[in-house]
Amino acid sequence: MAIKSLHADWNELLKNEFNKAYFLQLSNFVSSAYLSKAVFPPRQQVFNAFNLCLPSVLKVVIIGQDPYHQAGQANGLSFSVSHGIRIPPSLKNIFKELEQDVEGFRSPASGNLEAWAKQGVLLLNTVLTVEDSKPGSHKDSGWLQFTDAVIRTISECKEHVAFMLWGNYAISKETLIDASKHLILKAAHPSPLARGAFFGSKHFSKANEYLQKTGQPKVNWLLT
């Protein structure tokens, strides 16, 4: 796994992680997995969430869990899929919520969320790789330690970031975030299988209100 594929700004911010024993083991594990198995997302997109959303513009973090584990789906951004791929159920529900929450939003034909990332939305999966058809297969590889460090570093080094935590797993990351410096929004997971309220949470408009209040540009959530 080539850290050189990670943008220099993130390399600088996270440099203390890269020499730790767990990360060296993680790097070896991931490199070996790509050589011997079908692993997603494509190797060049593992750090896509970071390279499309640099620290200087980051203002929203949406935390996911595992990359999609079927061929062609994962593109390195949480909840996002590549162009031409059928929109997964959780993302369909995210779009339904946006239709109710954000004026002018219409569900797009594509589930590719790169437009959000380029505006400063870090679409962060807590595990960045997965083996074909084996959800959770890389969760014990070291990625969780790395992405916990990412969340903690963002909390420490940035101010006024809106964190969207959907479902118990994402909400468990709340302890890594300084609530006195940032906005923490919590709701049920958008999956149709999840229990609790996701619809009506209005996280997207609440995030924009917070960004405006703290002197930052709003996110244009429209994808069409």
PDB file of N, CA and C in Angstrom, residues 75-77 81 110 121 125 149 166 178 197 200 205 209:
ATOM      1  N   ASN A  75     -15.826   3.094  -4.538  1.00  0.00           N
ATOM      2  CA  ASN A  75     -14.931   4.058  -5.183  1.00  0.00           C
ATOM      3  C   ASN A  75     -14.121   4.861  -4.165  1.00  0.00           C
ATOM      4  N   GLY A  76     -14.040   4.358  -2.937  1.00  0.00           N
ATOM      5  CA  GLY A  76     -13.216   5.016  -1.923  1.00  0.00           C
ATOM      6  C   GLY A  76     -13.931   6.074  -1.108  1.00  0.00           C
ATOM      7  N   LEU A  77     -15.214   6.290  -1.364  1.00  0.00           N
ATOM      8  CA  LEU A  77     -16.009   7.276  -0.630  1.00  0.00           C
ATOM      9  C   LEU A  77     -17.152   6.559   0.079  1.00  0.00           C
ATOM     10  N   VAL A  81     -21.162   5.211  -4.843  1.00  0.00           N
ATOM     11  CA  VAL A  81     -20.832   4.168  -5.815  1.00  0.00           C
ATOM     12  C   VAL A  81     -20.371   4.820  -7.119  1.00  0.00           C
ATOM     13  N   SER A 110     -27.119   8.875 -10.775  1.00  0.00           N
ATOM     14  CA  SER A 110     -25.853   8.293 -10.340  1.00  0.00           C
ATOM     15  C   SER A 110     -25.689   8.459  -8.833  1.00  0.00           C
ATOM     16  N   VAL A 121     -16.471  17.662   1.965  1.00  0.00           N
ATOM     17  CA  VAL A 121     -17.163  16.611   2.714  1.00  0.00           C
ATOM     18  C   VAL A 121     -16.290  15.362   2.695  1.00  0.00           C
ATOM     19  N   ASN A 125     -15.044   5.965   5.212  1.00  0.00           N
ATOM     20  CA  ASN A 125     -15.276   4.626   5.744  1.00  0.00           C
ATOM     21  C   ASN A 125     -14.241   4.353   6.825  1.00  0.00           C
ATOM     22  N   ALA A 149      -7.603   7.450  14.377  1.00  0.00           N
ATOM     23  CA  ALA A 149      -6.591   8.511  14.453  1.00  0.00           C
ATOM     24  C   ALA A 149      -6.944   9.672  13.529  1.00  0.00           C
ATOM     25  N   TRP A 166     -24.321   8.175  11.722  1.00  0.00           N
ATOM     26  CA  TRP A 166     -25.562   7.457  11.421  1.00  0.00           C
ATOM     27  C   TRP A 166     -25.442   6.012  11.888  1.00  0.00           C
ATOM     28  N   ASP A 178     -14.262  16.377  19.816  1.00  0.00           N
ATOM     29  CA  ASP A 178     -14.443  17.417  20.819  1.00  0.00           C
ATOM     30  C   ASP A 178     -15.724  18.191  20.512  1.00  0.00           C
ATOM     31  N   ALA A 197     -34.856   6.409  13.859  1.00  0.00           N
ATOM     32  CA  ALA A 197     -35.251   7.468  12.928  1.00  0.00           C
ATOM     33  C   ALA A 197     -34.050   8.015  12.171  1.00  0.00           C
ATOM     34  N   GLY A 200     -36.203  12.573   8.499  1.00  0.00           N
ATOM     35  CA  GLY A 200     -36.592  13.707   9.329  1.00  0.00           C
ATOM     36  C   GLY A 200     -35.477  14.244  10.204  1.00  0.00           C
ATOM     37  N   SER A 205     -29.385  20.123   6.130  1.00  0.00           N
ATOM     38  CA  SER A 205     -29.690  21.543   6.351  1.00  0.00           C
ATOM     39  C   SER A 205     -29.085  22.028   7.667  1.00  0.00           C
ATOM     40  N   GLU A 209     -26.552  25.162   8.117  1.00  0.00           N
ATOM     41  CA  GLU A 209     -26.818  26.255   9.061  1.00  0.00           C
ATOM     42  C   GLU A 209     -25.612  26.491   9.972  1.00  0.00           C
TER      43      GLU A 209
END
